[in-house]
Amino acid sequence: DTTTFITRRKEKSRDAARSRRGKESEVFYELANQLPLPHNVTSHLDKASIMRLTISYLRMRKLLNSDESEKENEVESQLNSFYLKALEGFLMVLSEDGDMVYLSENVSKSMGLSQFDLTGHSIFEFSHPCDHEELREMLVHRTGSKKTKEQNTERSFFLRMKCTLTSRGRTVNIKSATWKVLHCTGHVRVQECGEVSGDSGFKEPPLTYLVLICEPIPHPSNIEVPLDSKTFLSRHTLDMKFSYCDERITELMGYEPDDLLNRSVYEYYHALDSDHLTKTHHNLFAKGQATTGQYRMLAKKGGFVWVETQATVIYNPKNSQPQCIVCVNYVLRYGFSLQIFSKPYDLNHLSTIPESPTWFSSLSSSYD
Amino acid sequence: MMTPTSATGMSSGMELPRKRKGSMDNPETKSASNLEEDMEDDQGRSEGDDQHLKIKCVREPHSQIEKRRRDKMNNLIDELAAMIPTCNPMSRKLDKLTVLRMAVQHLKSLKGATSSFAEANYKPAFLPDDELKHLVLRAVDGFLFVVGCDRGKIVFVSESVSKILNYGRTELIGQSLFDYVHPKDIGKVKEQLSASELYPRERLIDAKTGLQVQAELPVGAARLCSGARRSFFCRMKYNKVTVKEEKDFQAGASKKKESQRYCTVHCTGYMRTWPTRQLGTEGEAETDKESSHFSCLVAVGRVHPHTLPQANGEIKVKPTEFVTRYAMDGKFTFVDQRATTILGYLPQELLGTSCYEYFHLDDLPHLADRHRKVLRSKEKIETNCYKFKTKYGSFVTLQSQWFSFINPWTKEVEYIVSTNTVISGKSNPGGSGDKSEQPSSSKASEDDAKKSQQVPIIPGISSASGMIYAGCIGTQIANEIMDYNSNTSDENTHTCMHVYISEKYVMFIYKGSSQLDLEGVPGLGALSTDEAAMAVIMSLLETDANLGEAVDFDEMHWSL
């Protein structure tokens, strides 16, 4: 009769579906096993993740395909793993549309999230919405015509990414993630895909990708590395006036810490660096941390020293309001050799003249 | 074996317990994918939770969630198919299973091609170390180096050093690092290579207050242990001669003097202890007689060309701008906050006052003309450069663009928008430092201030027997246009002249009608006689604290 017929039809389709799913699962399992990953990782992957990782793996193969493998001796091969370990931060490869095609394993040390949880996902899912526009600009690479000047391939920017690490080193759930500022530096690269795929003679378009090293900026309360004698710490109110300065500054720049109190740090910046430093400060206030790159700071007796600063906004733990800014300042080198000045600052590009530094009329031997 | 995917597609390898919503959530961390998770979570929520969170995460029908999951899977399949060469040329869309099977085949074929898979001690890695190294070098402009902590001997340096420092690998290996470091940085590098006693104090920052905390910590052992990290800057010698050229000169007898150029290298790395036997021929073992271990620093040295400031010496100065709005008669109705840093006045100090009070005398005719023009025109009117008096008495040079905003209903001018650009950077007391060409009279204003001067005739504003406040000009101009618009034939052929009494005050003498238009001046409105008006104004002057010296009225020029 009809009812049995229908029931049997339903059963058949159910069985077919089950069999299909079974076959699917089998293939997924096979695919997972083909990935060059340890078994304990592959056995825990869901179907979407398997596909994500396969796609990323194949994309990476494409990017590295035409690389000439240099002949390495054994010692060199041993040292290959040291490169990543020596760097403070992790490696990230982004496709043109922002997919995290590859992240190095040590991403979990900085961010808590594991390598394979992130691989294949879009960076936009894991980064602060306010940084997305900047990020998109970084991903663009206009090669232009041969006549126009080649665009700079270097990239350096600050990105807030989700971090599931607590300050004590424990991991929290992704929903409780906080934002961590990363200094991302690297290059945009274009990979020509030389091979002609398939029978159609279709040559694939060149791939644009971004290779970055993403380094967290150490929080001044938690600096792992020893600071040598050529560094000094300073604290500033939010308008960048000095509220404290380490006494090390005296031997490095000539100032007594008291000389600087309540003076704005902008008084000491070289005019040529002011543009860049203003941008850095914008980043600092928008994101919470920033590094300056190399810039010049006025020394007490004239002349400049080259400095690189890591700045962090300290928030009041009770009301989460920004409280002050702490800077770790690395003095890199002593800049211009000092000249005999007839009047304060013969340098016509200085915009302000600090009042306190003493004018001098002879070469000082304490600076380069 | 296979666990079902969550809506976000996140790998369930993250086996962390899901926290209750609202407990520790930072609203900022929510993103699209999080919301998807939230939605799933919602099904397990109790009634007592925050109402507003509930509104955000509307309970989605299961079918919607399922549909999204299916779409996501399909997208991934398409992406995967695009990566597999055998799938690509297919004109028809392949079904899921076939794509997956082809993917398996493709991966198998790649396995054969990649050498790393064939190695005996093959450790499955998404990316083998050598390729990882290449990637790192694509990201950073740097080189790896290993130096002994004892004497700074360079045990190893990577090939890429030639690109950075212009020295060949072979000439560096075995040398002392200190031969290549700037003399003034040798001390710093020594500190970093050792647990130096030079900086026994730990300088720490309290995370809560930002204050520095001094702590006496035993430094020695921890700093030297394997794995301890280092990060520092030092200047390294940079060979001006390219490596290639040097090779050419090897045979020759010419002595190539090495140029002493340095570049700042950012070194990051860690301490590593090597058993001496592993070093082989790469370098001498510098060891303690007691231990058979060799302690060294493994670091990557990077240069950051993009962080260097511009070398061309060009200072890009953005023109300083601020916006103001005037009523028809020139009184300030809006002042941009930026004006304060330029003019010295707070916005509220300017509101209600007439712009003419601040314009330099020499610029008045021109500006009055522009004022007239902007009220009659629908276009933007540019002024020439003119001087505007700041709070502190000095003048700042501005150039403005004026534009009348006309009410579309009444067709009357509602206000004038003024975009003001600062021409010279600072307020110039003497006005002599201006480099820009100014078409308007740019005599040093303060010099002229003391002398009584030629009274500029402002066209259309007649002199009168009375005296008027500075705002008159603006009012007059506004009245003109209103009269013009209302087509009255009343010709106010008033001329106005002004007399400079002191730095602070400009007296305007307004002649022509018995009714003095003394708008804005308290107590002066609708006075019938000139003398009465004069008396009031004089009393105002006398009570002004700033007017220290007596005014010599004999010096005033009256044209009657």
Tab-separated table of C-alpha atoms in Angstrom, chain B residues 26 146 169 196 244 449 502:
chain	number	residue	atom	x	y	z
B	26	ASN	CA	33.892	43.811	27.909
B	146	VAL	CA	75.059	34.222	17.665
B	169	ARG	CA	79.400	36.408	6.300
B	196	SER	CA	76.287	43.117	34.526
B	244	LYS	CA	80.953	42.752	-4.547
B	449	ALA	CA	49.837	102.717	16.593
B	502	SER	CA	45.298	104.558	21.919
